[in-house]
Short mmCIF file of C-alpha atoms and ligand atoms in Angstrom, two decimals:
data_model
loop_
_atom_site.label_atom_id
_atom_site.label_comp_id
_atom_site.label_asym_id
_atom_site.label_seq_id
_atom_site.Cartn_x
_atom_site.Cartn_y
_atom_site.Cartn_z
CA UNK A 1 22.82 -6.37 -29.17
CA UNK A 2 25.62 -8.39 -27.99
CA UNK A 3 24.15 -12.17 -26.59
CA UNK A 4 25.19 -11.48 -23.29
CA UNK A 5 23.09 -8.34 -23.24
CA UNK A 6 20.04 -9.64 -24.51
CA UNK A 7 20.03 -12.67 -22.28
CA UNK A 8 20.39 -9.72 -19.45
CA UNK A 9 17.36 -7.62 -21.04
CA UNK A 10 15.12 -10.85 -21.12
CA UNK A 11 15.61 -11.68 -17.62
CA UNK A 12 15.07 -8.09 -16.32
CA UNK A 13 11.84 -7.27 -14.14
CA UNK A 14 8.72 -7.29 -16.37
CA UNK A 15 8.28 -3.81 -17.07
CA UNK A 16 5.78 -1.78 -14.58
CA UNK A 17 6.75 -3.96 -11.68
CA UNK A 18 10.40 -3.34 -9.50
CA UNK A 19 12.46 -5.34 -7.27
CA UNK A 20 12.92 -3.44 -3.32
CA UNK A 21 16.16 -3.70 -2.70
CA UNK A 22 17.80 -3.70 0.75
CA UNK A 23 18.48 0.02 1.33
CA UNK A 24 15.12 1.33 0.03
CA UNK A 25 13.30 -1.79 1.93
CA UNK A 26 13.86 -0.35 4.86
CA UNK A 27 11.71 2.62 4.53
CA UNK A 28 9.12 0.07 3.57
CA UNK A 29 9.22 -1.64 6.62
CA UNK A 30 8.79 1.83 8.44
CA UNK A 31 6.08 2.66 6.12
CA UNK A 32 4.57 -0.82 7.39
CA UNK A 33 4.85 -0.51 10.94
CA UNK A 34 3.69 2.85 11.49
CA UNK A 35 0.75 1.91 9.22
CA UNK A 36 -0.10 -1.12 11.27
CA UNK A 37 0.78 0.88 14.55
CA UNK A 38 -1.55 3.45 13.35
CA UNK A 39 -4.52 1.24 12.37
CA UNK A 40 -4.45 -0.46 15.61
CA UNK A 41 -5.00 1.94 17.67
CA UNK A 42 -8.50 2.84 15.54
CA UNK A 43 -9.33 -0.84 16.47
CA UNK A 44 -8.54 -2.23 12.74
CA UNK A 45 -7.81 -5.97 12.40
CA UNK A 46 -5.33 -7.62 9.77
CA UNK A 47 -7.20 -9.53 6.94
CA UNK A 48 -5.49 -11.47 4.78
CA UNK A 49 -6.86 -12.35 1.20
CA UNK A 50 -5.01 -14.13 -1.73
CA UNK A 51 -3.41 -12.30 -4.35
CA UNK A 52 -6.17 -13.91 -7.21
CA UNK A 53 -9.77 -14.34 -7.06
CA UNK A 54 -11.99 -15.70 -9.69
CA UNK A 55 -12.58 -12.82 -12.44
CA UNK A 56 -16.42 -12.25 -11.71
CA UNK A 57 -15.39 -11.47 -8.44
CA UNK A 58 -13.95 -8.09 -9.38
CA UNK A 59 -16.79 -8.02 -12.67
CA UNK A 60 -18.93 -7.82 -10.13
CA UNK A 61 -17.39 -5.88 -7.25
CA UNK A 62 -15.01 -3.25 -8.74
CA UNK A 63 -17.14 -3.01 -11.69
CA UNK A 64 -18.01 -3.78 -15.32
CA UNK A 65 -18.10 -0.49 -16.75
CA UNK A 66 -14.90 0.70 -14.85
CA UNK A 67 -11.33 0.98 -16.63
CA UNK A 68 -9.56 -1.07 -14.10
CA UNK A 69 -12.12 -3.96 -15.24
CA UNK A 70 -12.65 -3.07 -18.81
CA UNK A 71 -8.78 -2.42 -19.26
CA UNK A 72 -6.50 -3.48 -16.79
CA UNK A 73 -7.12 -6.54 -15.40
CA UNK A 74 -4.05 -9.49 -15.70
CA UNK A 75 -6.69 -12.49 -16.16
CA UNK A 76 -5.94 -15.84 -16.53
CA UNK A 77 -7.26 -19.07 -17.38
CA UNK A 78 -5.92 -21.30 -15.06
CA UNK A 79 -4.82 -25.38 -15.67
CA UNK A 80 -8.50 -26.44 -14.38
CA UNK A 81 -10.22 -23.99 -16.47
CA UNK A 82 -11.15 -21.44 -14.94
CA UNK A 83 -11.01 -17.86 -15.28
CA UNK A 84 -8.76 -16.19 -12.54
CA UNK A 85 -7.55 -12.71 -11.76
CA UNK A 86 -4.67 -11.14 -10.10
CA UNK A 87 -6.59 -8.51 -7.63
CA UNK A 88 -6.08 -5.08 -9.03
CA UNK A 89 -7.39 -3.90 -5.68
CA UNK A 90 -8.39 -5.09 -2.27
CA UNK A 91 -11.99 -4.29 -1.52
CA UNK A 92 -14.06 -6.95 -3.10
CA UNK A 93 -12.01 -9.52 -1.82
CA UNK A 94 -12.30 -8.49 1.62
CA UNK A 95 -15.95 -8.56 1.55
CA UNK A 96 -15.96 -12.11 -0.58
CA UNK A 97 -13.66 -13.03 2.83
CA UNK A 98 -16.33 -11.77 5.09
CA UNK A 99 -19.21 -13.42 3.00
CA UNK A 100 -17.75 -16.42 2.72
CA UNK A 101 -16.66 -16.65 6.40
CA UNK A 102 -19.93 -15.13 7.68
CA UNK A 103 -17.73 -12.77 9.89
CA UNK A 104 -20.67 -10.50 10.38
CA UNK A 105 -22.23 -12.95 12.77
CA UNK A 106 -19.28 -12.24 15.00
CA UNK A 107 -21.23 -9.50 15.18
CA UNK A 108 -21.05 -5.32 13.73
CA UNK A 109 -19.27 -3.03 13.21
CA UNK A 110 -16.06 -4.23 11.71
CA UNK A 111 -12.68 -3.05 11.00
CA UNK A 112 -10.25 -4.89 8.91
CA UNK A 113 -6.56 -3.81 7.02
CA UNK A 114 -4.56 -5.02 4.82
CA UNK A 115 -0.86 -4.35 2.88
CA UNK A 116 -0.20 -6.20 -0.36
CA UNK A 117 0.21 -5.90 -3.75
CA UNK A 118 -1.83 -5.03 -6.45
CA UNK A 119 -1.92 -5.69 -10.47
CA UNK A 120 -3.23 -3.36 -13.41
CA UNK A 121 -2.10 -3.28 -16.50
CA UNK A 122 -1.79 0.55 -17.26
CA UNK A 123 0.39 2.38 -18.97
CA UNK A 124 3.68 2.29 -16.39
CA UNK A 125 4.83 6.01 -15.87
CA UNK A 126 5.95 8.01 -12.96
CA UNK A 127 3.97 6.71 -10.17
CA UNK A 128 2.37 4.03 -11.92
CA UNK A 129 3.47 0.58 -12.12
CA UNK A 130 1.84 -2.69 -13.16
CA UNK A 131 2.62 -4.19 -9.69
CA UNK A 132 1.97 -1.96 -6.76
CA UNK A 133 1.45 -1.73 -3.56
CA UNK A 134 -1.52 -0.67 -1.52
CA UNK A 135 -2.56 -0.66 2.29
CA UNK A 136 -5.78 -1.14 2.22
CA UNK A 137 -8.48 -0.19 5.03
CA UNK A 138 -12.21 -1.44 5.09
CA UNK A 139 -14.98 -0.73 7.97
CA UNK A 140 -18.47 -2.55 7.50
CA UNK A 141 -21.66 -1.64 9.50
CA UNK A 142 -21.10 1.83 10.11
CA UNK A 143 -23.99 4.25 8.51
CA UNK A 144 -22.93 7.08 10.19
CA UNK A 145 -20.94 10.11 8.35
CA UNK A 146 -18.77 10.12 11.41
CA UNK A 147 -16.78 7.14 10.50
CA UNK A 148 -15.74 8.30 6.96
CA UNK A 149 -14.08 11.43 8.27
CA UNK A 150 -12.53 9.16 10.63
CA UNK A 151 -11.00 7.07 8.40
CA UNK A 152 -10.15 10.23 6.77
CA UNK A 153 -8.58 11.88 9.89
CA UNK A 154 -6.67 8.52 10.25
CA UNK A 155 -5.48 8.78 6.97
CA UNK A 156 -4.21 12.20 7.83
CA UNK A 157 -2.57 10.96 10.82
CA UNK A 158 -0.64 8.38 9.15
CA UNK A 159 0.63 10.59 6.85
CA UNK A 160 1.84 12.60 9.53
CA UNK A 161 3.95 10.34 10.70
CA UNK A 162 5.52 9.45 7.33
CA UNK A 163 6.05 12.93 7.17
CA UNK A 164 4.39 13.79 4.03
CA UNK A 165 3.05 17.41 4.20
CA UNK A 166 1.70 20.14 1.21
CA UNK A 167 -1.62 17.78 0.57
CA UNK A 168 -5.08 18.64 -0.39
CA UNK A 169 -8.45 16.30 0.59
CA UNK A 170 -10.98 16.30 -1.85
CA UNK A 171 -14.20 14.91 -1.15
CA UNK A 172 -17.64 15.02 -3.00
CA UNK A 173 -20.52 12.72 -2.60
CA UNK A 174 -21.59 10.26 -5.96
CA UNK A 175 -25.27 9.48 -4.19
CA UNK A 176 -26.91 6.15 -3.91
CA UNK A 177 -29.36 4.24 -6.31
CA UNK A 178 -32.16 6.25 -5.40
CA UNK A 179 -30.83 9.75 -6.72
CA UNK A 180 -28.03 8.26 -9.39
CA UNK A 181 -29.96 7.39 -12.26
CA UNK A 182 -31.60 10.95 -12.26
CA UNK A 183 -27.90 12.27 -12.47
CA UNK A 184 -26.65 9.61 -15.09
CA UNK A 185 -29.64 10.35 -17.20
CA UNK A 186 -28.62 14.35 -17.03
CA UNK A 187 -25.11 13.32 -17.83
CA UNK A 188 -26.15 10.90 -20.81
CA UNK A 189 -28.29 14.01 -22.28
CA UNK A 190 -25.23 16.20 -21.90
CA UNK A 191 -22.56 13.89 -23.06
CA UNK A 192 -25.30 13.24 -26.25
CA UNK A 193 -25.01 17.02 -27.18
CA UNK A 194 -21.10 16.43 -27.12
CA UNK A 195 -20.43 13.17 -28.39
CA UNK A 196 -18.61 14.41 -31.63
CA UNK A 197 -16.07 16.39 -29.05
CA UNK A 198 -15.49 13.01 -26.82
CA UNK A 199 -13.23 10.02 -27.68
CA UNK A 200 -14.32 6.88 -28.53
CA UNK A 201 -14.18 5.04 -25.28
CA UNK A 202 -16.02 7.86 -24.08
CA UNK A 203 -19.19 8.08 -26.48
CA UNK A 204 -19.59 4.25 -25.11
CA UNK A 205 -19.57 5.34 -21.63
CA UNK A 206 -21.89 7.99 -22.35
CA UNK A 207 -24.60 4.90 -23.34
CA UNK A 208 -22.93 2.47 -20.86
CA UNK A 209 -22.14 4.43 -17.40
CA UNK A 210 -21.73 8.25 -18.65
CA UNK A 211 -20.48 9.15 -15.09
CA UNK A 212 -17.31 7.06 -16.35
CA UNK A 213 -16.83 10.02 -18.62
CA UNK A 214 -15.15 12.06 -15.57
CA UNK A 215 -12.07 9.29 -14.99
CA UNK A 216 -10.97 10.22 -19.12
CA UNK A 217 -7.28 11.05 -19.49
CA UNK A 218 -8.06 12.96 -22.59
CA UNK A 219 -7.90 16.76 -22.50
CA UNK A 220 -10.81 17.24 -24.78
CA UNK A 221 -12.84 14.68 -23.13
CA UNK A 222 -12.00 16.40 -19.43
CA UNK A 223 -12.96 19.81 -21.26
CA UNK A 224 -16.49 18.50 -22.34
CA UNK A 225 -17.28 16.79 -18.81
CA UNK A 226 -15.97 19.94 -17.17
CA UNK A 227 -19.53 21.45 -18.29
CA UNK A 228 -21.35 18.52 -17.23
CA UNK A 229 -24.47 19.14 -14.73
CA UNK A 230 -22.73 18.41 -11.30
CA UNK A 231 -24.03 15.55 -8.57
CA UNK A 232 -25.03 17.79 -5.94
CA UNK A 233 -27.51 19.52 -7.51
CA UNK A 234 -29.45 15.92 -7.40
CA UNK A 235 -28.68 14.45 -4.39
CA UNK A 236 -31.74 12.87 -2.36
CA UNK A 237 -32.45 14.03 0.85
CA UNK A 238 -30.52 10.94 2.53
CA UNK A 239 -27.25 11.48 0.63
CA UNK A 240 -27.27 15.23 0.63
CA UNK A 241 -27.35 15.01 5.21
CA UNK A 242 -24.56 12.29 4.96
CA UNK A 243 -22.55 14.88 3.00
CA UNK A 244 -23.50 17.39 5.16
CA UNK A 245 -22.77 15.36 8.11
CA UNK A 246 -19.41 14.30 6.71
CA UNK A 247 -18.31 17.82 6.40
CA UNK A 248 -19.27 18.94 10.00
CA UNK A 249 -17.43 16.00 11.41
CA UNK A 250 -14.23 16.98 9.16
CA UNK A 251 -14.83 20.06 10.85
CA UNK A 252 -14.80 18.93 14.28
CA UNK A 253 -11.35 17.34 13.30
CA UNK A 254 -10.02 20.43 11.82
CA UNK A 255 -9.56 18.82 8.44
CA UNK A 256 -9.53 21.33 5.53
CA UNK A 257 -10.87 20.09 2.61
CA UNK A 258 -12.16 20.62 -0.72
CA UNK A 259 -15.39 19.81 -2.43
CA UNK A 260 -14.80 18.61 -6.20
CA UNK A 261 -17.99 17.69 -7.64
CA UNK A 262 -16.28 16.02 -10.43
CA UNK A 263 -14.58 13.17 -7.93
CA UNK A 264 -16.46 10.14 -8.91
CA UNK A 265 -13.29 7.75 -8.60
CA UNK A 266 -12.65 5.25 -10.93
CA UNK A 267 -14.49 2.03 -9.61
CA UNK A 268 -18.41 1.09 -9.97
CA UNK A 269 -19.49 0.72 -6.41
CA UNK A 270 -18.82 3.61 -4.74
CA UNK A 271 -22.02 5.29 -2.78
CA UNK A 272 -22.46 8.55 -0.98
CA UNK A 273 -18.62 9.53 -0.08
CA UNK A 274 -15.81 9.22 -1.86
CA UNK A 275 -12.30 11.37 -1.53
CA UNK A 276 -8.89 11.19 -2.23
CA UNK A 277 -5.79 13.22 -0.42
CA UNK A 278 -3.32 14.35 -3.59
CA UNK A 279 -0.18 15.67 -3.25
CA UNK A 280 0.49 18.22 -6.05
CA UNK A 281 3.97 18.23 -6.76
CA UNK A 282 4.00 14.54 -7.61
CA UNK A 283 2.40 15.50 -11.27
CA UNK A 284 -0.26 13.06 -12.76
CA UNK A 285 -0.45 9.99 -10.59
CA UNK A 286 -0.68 12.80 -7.62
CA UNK A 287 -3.47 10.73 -5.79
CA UNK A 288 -1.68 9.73 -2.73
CA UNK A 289 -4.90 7.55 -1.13
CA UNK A 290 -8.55 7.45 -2.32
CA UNK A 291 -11.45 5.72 -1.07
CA UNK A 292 -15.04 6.15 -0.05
CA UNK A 293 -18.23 4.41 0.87
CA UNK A 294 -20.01 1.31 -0.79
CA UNK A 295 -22.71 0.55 0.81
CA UNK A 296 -24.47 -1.93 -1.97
CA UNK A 297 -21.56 -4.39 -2.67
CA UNK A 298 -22.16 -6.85 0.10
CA UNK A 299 -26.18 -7.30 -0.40
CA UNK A 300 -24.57 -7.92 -4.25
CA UNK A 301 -22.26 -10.17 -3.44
CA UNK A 302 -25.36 -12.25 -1.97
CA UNK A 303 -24.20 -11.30 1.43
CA UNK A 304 -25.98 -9.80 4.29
CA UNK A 305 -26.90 -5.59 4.28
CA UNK A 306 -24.03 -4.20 5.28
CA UNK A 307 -22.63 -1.09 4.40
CA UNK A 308 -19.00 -0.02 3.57
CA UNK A 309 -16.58 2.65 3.73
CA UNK A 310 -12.55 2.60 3.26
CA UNK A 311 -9.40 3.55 1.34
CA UNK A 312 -6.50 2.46 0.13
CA UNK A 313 -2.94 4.60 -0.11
CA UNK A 314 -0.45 3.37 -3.00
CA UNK A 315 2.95 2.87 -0.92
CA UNK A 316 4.98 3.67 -3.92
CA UNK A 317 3.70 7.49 -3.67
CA UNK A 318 3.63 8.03 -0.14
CA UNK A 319 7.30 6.39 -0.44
CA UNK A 320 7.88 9.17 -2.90
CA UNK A 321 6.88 12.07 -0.81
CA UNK A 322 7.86 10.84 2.51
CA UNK A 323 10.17 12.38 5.08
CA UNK A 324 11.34 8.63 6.28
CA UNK A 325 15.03 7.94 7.76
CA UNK A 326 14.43 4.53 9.77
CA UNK A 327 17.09 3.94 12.14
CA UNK A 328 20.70 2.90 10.76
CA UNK A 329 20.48 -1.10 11.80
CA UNK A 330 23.72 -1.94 14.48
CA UNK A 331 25.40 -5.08 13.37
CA UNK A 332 28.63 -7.08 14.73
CA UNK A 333 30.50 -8.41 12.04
CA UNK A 334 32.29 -12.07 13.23
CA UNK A 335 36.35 -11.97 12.31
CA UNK A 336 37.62 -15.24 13.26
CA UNK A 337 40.92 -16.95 12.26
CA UNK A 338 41.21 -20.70 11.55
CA UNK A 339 38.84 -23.23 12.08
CA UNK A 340 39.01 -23.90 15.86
CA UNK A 341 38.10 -19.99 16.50
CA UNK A 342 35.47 -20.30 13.67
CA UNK A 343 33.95 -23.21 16.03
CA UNK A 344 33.87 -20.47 18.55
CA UNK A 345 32.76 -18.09 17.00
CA UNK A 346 29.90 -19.71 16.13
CA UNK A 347 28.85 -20.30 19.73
CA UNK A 348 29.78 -16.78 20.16
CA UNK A 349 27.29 -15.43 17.64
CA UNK A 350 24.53 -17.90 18.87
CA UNK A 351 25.09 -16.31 22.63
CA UNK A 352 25.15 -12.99 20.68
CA UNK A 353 22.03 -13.21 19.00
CA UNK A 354 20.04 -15.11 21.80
CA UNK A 355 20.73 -12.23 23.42
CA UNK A 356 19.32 -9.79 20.26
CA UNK A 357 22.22 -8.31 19.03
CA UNK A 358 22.73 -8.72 15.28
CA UNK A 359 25.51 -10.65 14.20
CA UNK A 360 27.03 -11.75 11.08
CA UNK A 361 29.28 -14.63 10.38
CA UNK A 362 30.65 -14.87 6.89
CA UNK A 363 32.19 -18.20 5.82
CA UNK A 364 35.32 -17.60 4.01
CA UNK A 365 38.97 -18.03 4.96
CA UNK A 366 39.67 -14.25 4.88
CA UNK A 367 42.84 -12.78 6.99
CA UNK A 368 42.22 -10.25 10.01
CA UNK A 369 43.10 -7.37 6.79
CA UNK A 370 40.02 -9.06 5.17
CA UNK A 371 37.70 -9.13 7.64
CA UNK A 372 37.77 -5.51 8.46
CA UNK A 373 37.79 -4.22 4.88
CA UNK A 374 34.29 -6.52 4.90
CA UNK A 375 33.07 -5.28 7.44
CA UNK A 376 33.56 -1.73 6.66
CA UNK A 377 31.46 -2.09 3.52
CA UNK A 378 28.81 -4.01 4.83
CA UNK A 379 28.95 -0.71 7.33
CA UNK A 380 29.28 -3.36 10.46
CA UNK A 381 28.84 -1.43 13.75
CA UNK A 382 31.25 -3.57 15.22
CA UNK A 383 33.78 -6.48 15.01
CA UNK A 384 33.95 -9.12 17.20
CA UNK A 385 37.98 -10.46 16.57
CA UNK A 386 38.25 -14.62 17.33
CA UNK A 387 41.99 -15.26 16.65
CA UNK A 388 44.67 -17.36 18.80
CA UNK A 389 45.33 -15.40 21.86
CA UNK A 390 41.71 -14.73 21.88
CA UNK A 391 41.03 -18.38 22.15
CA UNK A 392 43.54 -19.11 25.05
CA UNK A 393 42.77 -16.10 27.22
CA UNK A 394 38.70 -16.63 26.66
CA UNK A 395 38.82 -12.93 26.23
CA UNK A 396 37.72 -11.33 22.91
CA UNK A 397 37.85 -8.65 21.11
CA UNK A 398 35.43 -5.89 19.73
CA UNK A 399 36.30 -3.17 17.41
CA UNK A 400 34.08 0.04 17.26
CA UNK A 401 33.97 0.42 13.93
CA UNK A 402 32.90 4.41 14.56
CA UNK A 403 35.51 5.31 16.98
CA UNK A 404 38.34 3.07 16.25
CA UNK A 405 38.42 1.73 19.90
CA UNK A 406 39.19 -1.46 20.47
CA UNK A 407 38.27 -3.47 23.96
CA UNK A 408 38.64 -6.61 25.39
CA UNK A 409 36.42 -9.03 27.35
CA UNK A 410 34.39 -12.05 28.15
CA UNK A 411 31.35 -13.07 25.76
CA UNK A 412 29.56 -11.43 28.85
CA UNK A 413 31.83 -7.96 29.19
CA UNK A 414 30.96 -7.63 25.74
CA UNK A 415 27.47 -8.08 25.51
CA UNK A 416 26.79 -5.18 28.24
CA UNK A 417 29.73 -3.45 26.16
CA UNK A 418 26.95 -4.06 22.53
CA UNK A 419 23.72 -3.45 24.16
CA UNK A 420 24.65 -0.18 26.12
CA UNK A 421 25.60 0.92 22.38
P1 HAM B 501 -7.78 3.41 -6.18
O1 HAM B 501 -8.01 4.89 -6.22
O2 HAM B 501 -7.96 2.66 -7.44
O3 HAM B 501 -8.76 2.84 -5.06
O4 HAM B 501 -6.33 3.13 -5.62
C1 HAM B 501 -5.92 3.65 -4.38
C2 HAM B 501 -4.50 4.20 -4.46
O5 HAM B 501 -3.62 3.18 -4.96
C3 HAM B 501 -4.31 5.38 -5.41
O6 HAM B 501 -4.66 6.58 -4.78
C4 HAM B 501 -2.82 5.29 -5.69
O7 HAM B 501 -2.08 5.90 -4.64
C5 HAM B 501 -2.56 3.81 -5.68
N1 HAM B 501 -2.52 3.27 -7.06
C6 HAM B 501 -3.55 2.91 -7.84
N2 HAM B 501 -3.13 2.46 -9.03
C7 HAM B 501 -1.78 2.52 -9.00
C8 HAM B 501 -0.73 2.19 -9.93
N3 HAM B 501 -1.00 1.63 -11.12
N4 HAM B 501 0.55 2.40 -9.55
C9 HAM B 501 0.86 2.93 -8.34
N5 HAM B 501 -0.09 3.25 -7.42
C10 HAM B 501 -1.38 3.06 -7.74
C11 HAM B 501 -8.85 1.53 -4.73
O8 HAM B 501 -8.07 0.68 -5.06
C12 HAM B 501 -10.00 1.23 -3.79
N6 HAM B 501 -10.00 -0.20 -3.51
C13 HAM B 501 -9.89 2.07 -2.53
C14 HAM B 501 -11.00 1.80 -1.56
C15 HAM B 501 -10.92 1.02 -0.45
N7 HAM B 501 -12.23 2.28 -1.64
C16 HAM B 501 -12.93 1.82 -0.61
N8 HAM B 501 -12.16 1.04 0.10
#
């Protein structure tokens, strides 16, 4: 490799991570806005929590026995210290922020979103990167099955109007600690028949947290757990009306769904409800959004009671399956010739932008030829022309860079002239 190259390769993006560029950004921003659009009118709240937390946060939260904690977790220890940790996802930290803040006192329920990144070191693939990007939604206080197939049927509605279509909800119910340990103790005497079949990692779940089992990537391992003893056959009383109550309400929304037993998610705290909405044509990573309910975290956290429910949708998917085309943007490029029209033309593009069209001044001695062949590439709507006549008639010109047609006016004619079209 020549020395230019690998001076190149070592400054590239660290792998599983990406740079947005302008031209894909944009559907980001839609992506954005129609999520925060959406999640206001359900009454959610921005929350905004750094991007690292102290490692026990997510030990504690997301999960010991969980891969994202065991495996994937960019952890630090910082100048003072201590040990810190790049969030690999967005509830605990939400409900540190509420904690911390004593937000509940403001009194229940409570609704809060988020967009941000997220870090896990996984193996990067298709759909999988080491830095993505979630939006994130959280409700606390809310016992009642109702609000989980609303924040499903929100989900749904957001995806509408990304226009993703062909997706699947799966839901199941993972019980609570009265009825779990009855169901982990069935799975640890199954997964003991089967060890010799399972990988490694796996014959330590099945001592540690056997329902870890189901979140294996290995075939052999998804093989043995697919004759595992399933969850609903041990649900308590409590758990097995949420889930019943959950599916009525998806009901009353018109929501098909399917039940998967085997959906336990990948993260420690989840209670009762979980789901996900996959999209099937996007091959592994196909899990567009999951979430579910976690009712235990805050009381563990040291916190008050309070139960909650949420999800969280990877952008980078939804990106991937989305029917976005955000509107072209309509820009006036400046032309201006010499330096008494470039004084000008700056008060010109002030005017023009107080006024909220988008202009662009570029400052470089280029000829009237120059201008326009700019301007054309940097697909300028129009082109506002500043040159000598120009400046002793006070009238200027604009150039339609669609039609051809050229004008002439005042700062004033023209403005109309932009913001008509
Ligand atoms: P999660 O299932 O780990 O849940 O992640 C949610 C979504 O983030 C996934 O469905 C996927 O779209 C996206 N995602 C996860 N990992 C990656 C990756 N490495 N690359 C690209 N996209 C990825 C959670 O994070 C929970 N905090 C969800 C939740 C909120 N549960 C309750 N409240």
């Amino acid at each position: 490799m020549s020395e230019d190259a690998s001076a190149k390769k070592e400054l590239a993006a660290v792998r599983g991570t990406r740079d947005i560029l302008p031209g894909e950004v944009e559907k980001w921003q839609a992506l954005e806005g129609l999520a925060r659009t959406t999640f206001e009118l359900y009454g959610f709240r921005e929350l905004r929590a750094p991007v690292f937390e102290p490692t026990e946060l997510f030990e504690k939260g997301t999960g010991a026995t969980s891969d994202v904690v065991t495996k994937e977790m960019y952890t630090f220890i910082d100048k003072g210290g201590r040990s810190l940790t790049l969030r690999p996802e967005y509830t605990p930290s939400v409900v540190r922020a509420i904690v911390e803040h004593r937000l509940d006192l403001e009194g229940t329920p409570m609704r809060y979103y988020y967009m941000g990144p997220m870090f896990r070191y996984d193996k990067p693939q298709k759909g999988r990167y080491r830095q993505f990007h979630q939006v994130d939604i959280e409700v606390f206080g809310e016992k009642d099955a109702a609000v989980d197939a609303e924040i499903i049927e929100m989900a749904h509605t957001l995806l509408g109007k990304l226009g993703v279509t062909g997706t699947e909800t799966l839901v199941n119910s993972v019980g609570c600690r009265a009825c779990r340990p009855a169901y982990s103790a069935a799975l640890r005497e199954a997964a003991g028949k089967r060890k010799s079949e399972l990988c490694a990692d796996c014959q330590r779940k099945a001592e540690a947290n056997p329902l870890r089992i189901f979140d294996c990537k290995v075939e052999a391992c998804q093989a043995v757990a697919r004759s595992f003893p399933i969850i609903q056959d041990f649900l308590c009383a409590e758990c097995r009306d949420h889930f019943s109550a959950l599916l009525a309400c998806l009901d009353v929304f018109k929501i098909p769904y399917r039940v998967d037993p085997r959906l336990v998610r990948g993260l420690d705290y989840y209670t009762k409800t979980t789901f996900e909405i996959v999209f099937s044509h996007l091959g592994a990573q196909n899990a567009l959004l999951g979430g579910g309910r976690y009712d235990d975290m805050m009381k563990d956290f040291g916190g008050p009671d309070i139960c909650g429910t949420g999800f969280a949708m990877g952008i980078e998917r939804v990106l991937a399956t989305a029917a976005l085309d955000p509107p072209k943007r309509k820009m006036l490029y400046l032309a201006y010739l010499g330096d008494e029209a470039k004084k000008v033309g700056l008060e010109l593009a002030r005017y023009f932008r107080t006024n909220g069209v988008e202009c662009l001044v570029e400052y470089k001695d280029r000829g009237m030829k120059a201008h326009f062949g700019r301007a054309n590439k940097l697909q300028a709507s129009w082109v506002l022309i500043v040159g000598e006549n120009e400046l002793k008639s006070g009238r200027f010109g604009l150039k339609d860079m669609a039609t051809g047609r050229q004008s002439e006016g005042t700062p004033a004619d023209l403005l109309t002239r932009l913001l008509s079209g």
